[in-house]
Each structure stands twice: as structure tokens, then as C-alpha cells.
């Protein structure tokens, strides 16, 4: 429908950025299945809509977090757009999601450049859209026209040519209108789209995001226009010149976050480009998101290890029925009866949970998983019944949303509100898959609830706590989420925490050592428990990189 009508000149500020993220998430949620259905390039794996939704969900959560963290004040525009870009970067999924994260990063580089202003005008928005398109082209190893890149470039061209008298709303509408026209043309630019009679799925998602930007600035509800020849997302095949090479597509999609410097990433691009295709490397300032399609997934990960520190590694085999295995008549795998899905901090705990049969969702400090990641893990568990262990009190709403979504897909999900990974360990210890589901859930819930939990962390700044005033650098001992002990070193603080917890009784102590903690601390604490608390057993695990120095559980 037309987007005309007189508008009050609009500027883009932090509140508008937050509204944009929310509207974009709603738009992609509504269009997700449609976009998945028209996903034929670069791989017909039917997940572009889902990947874009998860990417924007991560961006939206990051913006919400910066608003919450600064209450009752508001963040600046720079703080909001940087949070949006960072959230998209760490949550980017798939080829299109990775490109979208770079588009948002490009916008943030312009809109977040001036920390002294709380808003941006139409000219700044146009420059941001231009930077976004240019940086996305640079991030893709071999750009192809007729894709989301083409749609982004058309939006930027129109934005820069808009006569909006400094009005962001007018610039956004011009970008949206041009993106719609560019999307309509994609089947005539890319042969695989023309043969299938569809528009580009990634471009379709970008149109939804730009429509949300118009809505955030104008207050209008933007009804997405027809997005393919004939007025539908799927249309009759069209004639176009096929210039794509006739090659066999790789078998794996490899995605990971990478901590590395610019020179190492330049070398990585060259190496990965020789291993496969659909290479997209986005990010900067030491943190990157790497996406590539390869036949040798191990070599792609090894290249990341040589370049820096890869984490959140995801390897997906393109399965039965997609473009890579057409004609392969392999029956779908029969689901198991019961599975466990657990959120875990640190590689060591992820390995421990995996050995116990759980499907894990690893996290890093400051990067909680989105509900979509938990839903994806429930799907990967491939079970009729799933027990979900969030292992963090802050994830209760996210986990509840994921459980509800999985239930709509026919999976029976029980959410056990574990608040720490040590409570999850206790629940796993009594898990019996042959028991009735309800009985198993009751037993696991009881074991988790009977486990008191604590952690040691380092104070970042002076602050008031339940135990008094702490200074930056103090070691804090938190019991059941509240600061109970303030100490000068980890060993003494840990002993004090253990003594307080065991004063109420206990039979088993679980210690999970963080990456920065030496093994000798575990030995020292185990000896302390043995000498000071009779008939109490201690088990020690290495947790790897996690936010806490030490996790403690007492059963």
C-alpha cells in the first residue's frame, strides 16, 4: 500500500533504534515461513527466514540490554546502534544473517561515530545505508547480483538521492521503495531464482527490515508489498541468462565467532576461499563472524584456530532433500524418546554435559543465548520428550519461550528452572531415560532444588553488596545469587563460602574451576573439605572459559 501522507520530520534516536529492532523482529517472525519456503540460493536448505529472525532477535536483545543497564537514563544513539550491531554479529546465523549483521555494523559505524549527539538526521541515515551496502559487498568473497547485496545497494542509492530535507522518515521510505523494486528484479538477475520462480530470500528479509525502519520512524504499519513477478513471493519461472558455474556444492556449512587481528583474518579469508564457497567474514575490532560452505569442515575450523580463537562453532551438514543431496533416498532419522538440552558456560562443562548425553548450548560472558538458539538445540536433540536446563536464573523467560515454541512443534518439553550449572549437574546425575517422563522430571527437579549453589567472581568496581562495600578487584563469594563473602584472594574466599554452605549440612561438594584458576586451588579446597567436614565427598571439574572463577554446588 502507498506510504504517502505528510509526516512530521523524523530523526533517528536510541528509542527509534529499539522500536526498529522490535518491529523488524515482528516482521521477520510473520514472514519467516514464507522466506524459508523461497530459499533456493546459495543453498536450498529452507532456513533463511529462520536465520534472519535469530540474527535480529540477538540484535534486539542487545539493544534491550543496554536500555535496561542504563535505567532510569537512556542510552545515546551511538550506544544503541553499537549494541544492535554487536548483538547481530554474535548472533548471526547462516549466509543471509551474517550479511545482515554486516549491514547493521556498517550503519553503526556512521551513526555511532559521534558520541556527543543523541540523534541522526536524514543525511546521516543515508550515509549509514551507503556504508552498510558497501561494507556488505566487501565482506562477501565473491559478490553475486540478484541477492540481498543488490537489494541493499538499491536501498542505499535511493536513500542518498532522496530529497527529505533532513527527514529520516523520507530517507527510509525511499530506501524501502527502491528495495522492493530491486527485489522484484532478482529473478531476472540470478538464474536459480528465475528457474524456481522466486525472489531472493535474503533480499526479501532485508525488505522486511527496511519496512520496519519506516514503521519505527513514521509510526505507520507498513504492509509489505508484493515481492515477486506476478504479485507473490513465488511466481512463474522467468527467462534469464545462466552465468553460474556448473559445480557440485560443498556438503557442510561452518560458522564460528573468531577472536583475531586484522592481518590474521586477511590470511584466513584467502585460505577459506580455497576450501569452499559462500564465504562471508564480517566484524572487526578483534571479533569476527565467519561463514563458509566446505566439504572439509575440519579444515575450516583448523584455519580459524590458526588465525585466532574460534568459539560458538556450528557445523551443519546439508541434509536430505536440499540442493546438495537431491536424489539421495535416505530415510529421515527416527527421533529418540527423550533428550536433555542444557545451557552451559565454558567448553569443559559442555564436554561434561555432552558425555552425559545432553545437547548443549554453550555461552560466553555477556552473551546469553536467544530463545531461537534454545529451540534449535531442542530440534537437534531430535527427541519426542526433552528436559530443558537453562542453568541461569536470568534465562527463565528465554527458556520458557523456547519451550513453548517447541511444544507447538509437537515436542513434549519440561523446563527445570536450574539457576546454575552445578544444579544442572545434579539433575543429570539422577536422570534415567527409561523412567516415565513425569517421574524423571520430578526426580531431576528435586535433585536440582536440593543443590545449593555459589560462585566466585571478581568485582569490577566499588559497590554496595549484602556483605558490605566491595572495591574493584575484590573476590566476591555469591551464595544462591547474593554476595555473602568479600575477600582478598580466591582460596580464602572459597574456603569461607564452603564453610558457610556446609554449616547447614551436605554430602557432596561439586567444584567447577574457571579457565584462570589453577588446578592447585581445586586440590586445596578438596583437602579443606576433607579435613574440616567429615563424610563429605568432593568432585572437581575444569569448566574452561566461563564468567565465574569458581562454581560451587553442595548437595
Short mmCIF file of C-alpha atoms in Angstrom, two decimals, residues 20-36 47-60 96-97 100 104 201-212 222 224:
data_model
loop_
_atom_site.label_atom_id
_atom_site.label_comp_id
_atom_site.label_asym_id
_atom_site.label_seq_id
_atom_site.Cartn_x
_atom_site.Cartn_y
_atom_site.Cartn_z
CA UNK A 20 13.10 -0.64 14.81
CA UNK A 21 14.58 -3.82 16.24
CA UNK A 22 11.24 -4.83 17.77
CA UNK A 23 9.28 -4.15 14.58
CA UNK A 24 11.88 -5.95 12.45
CA UNK A 25 11.66 -8.97 14.74
CA UNK A 26 7.87 -8.98 14.43
CA UNK A 27 8.04 -8.61 10.65
CA UNK A 28 10.54 -11.44 10.23
CA UNK A 29 8.58 -13.61 12.63
CA UNK A 30 5.49 -13.17 10.48
CA UNK A 31 7.37 -13.74 7.22
CA UNK A 32 9.73 -16.47 8.45
CA UNK A 33 7.94 -19.44 6.90
CA UNK A 34 7.42 -17.62 3.60
CA UNK A 35 11.10 -16.69 3.40
CA UNK A 36 12.19 -20.20 4.35
CA UNK A 47 16.28 -21.70 6.65
CA UNK A 48 16.93 -18.12 5.51
CA UNK A 49 13.85 -16.72 7.25
CA UNK A 50 14.72 -18.52 10.46
CA UNK A 51 18.34 -17.39 10.32
CA UNK A 52 17.39 -13.76 9.74
CA UNK A 53 14.89 -13.91 12.61
CA UNK A 54 17.52 -15.31 15.01
CA UNK A 55 20.05 -12.68 13.92
CA UNK A 56 17.63 -9.81 14.54
CA UNK A 57 16.47 -11.40 17.80
CA UNK A 58 20.06 -11.27 19.06
CA UNK A 59 20.38 -7.63 17.94
CA UNK A 60 17.10 -6.70 19.62
CA UNK A 96 21.95 -14.03 4.93
CA UNK A 97 22.10 -13.47 8.69
CA UNK A 100 22.64 -8.64 7.61
CA UNK A 104 23.95 -3.25 10.64
CA UNK A 201 15.04 -14.93 0.18
CA UNK A 202 17.73 -12.79 1.83
CA UNK A 203 16.58 -9.75 -0.10
CA UNK A 204 13.01 -10.46 0.97
CA UNK A 205 14.16 -10.43 4.58
CA UNK A 206 16.00 -7.13 4.11
CA UNK A 207 12.84 -5.57 2.68
CA UNK A 208 11.04 -6.62 5.88
CA UNK A 209 13.79 -4.99 7.98
CA UNK A 210 13.65 -1.76 5.97
CA UNK A 211 9.86 -1.71 6.23
CA UNK A 212 10.27 -1.94 9.99
CA UNK A 222 3.97 -0.97 6.80
CA UNK A 224 4.95 -5.41 2.76
#
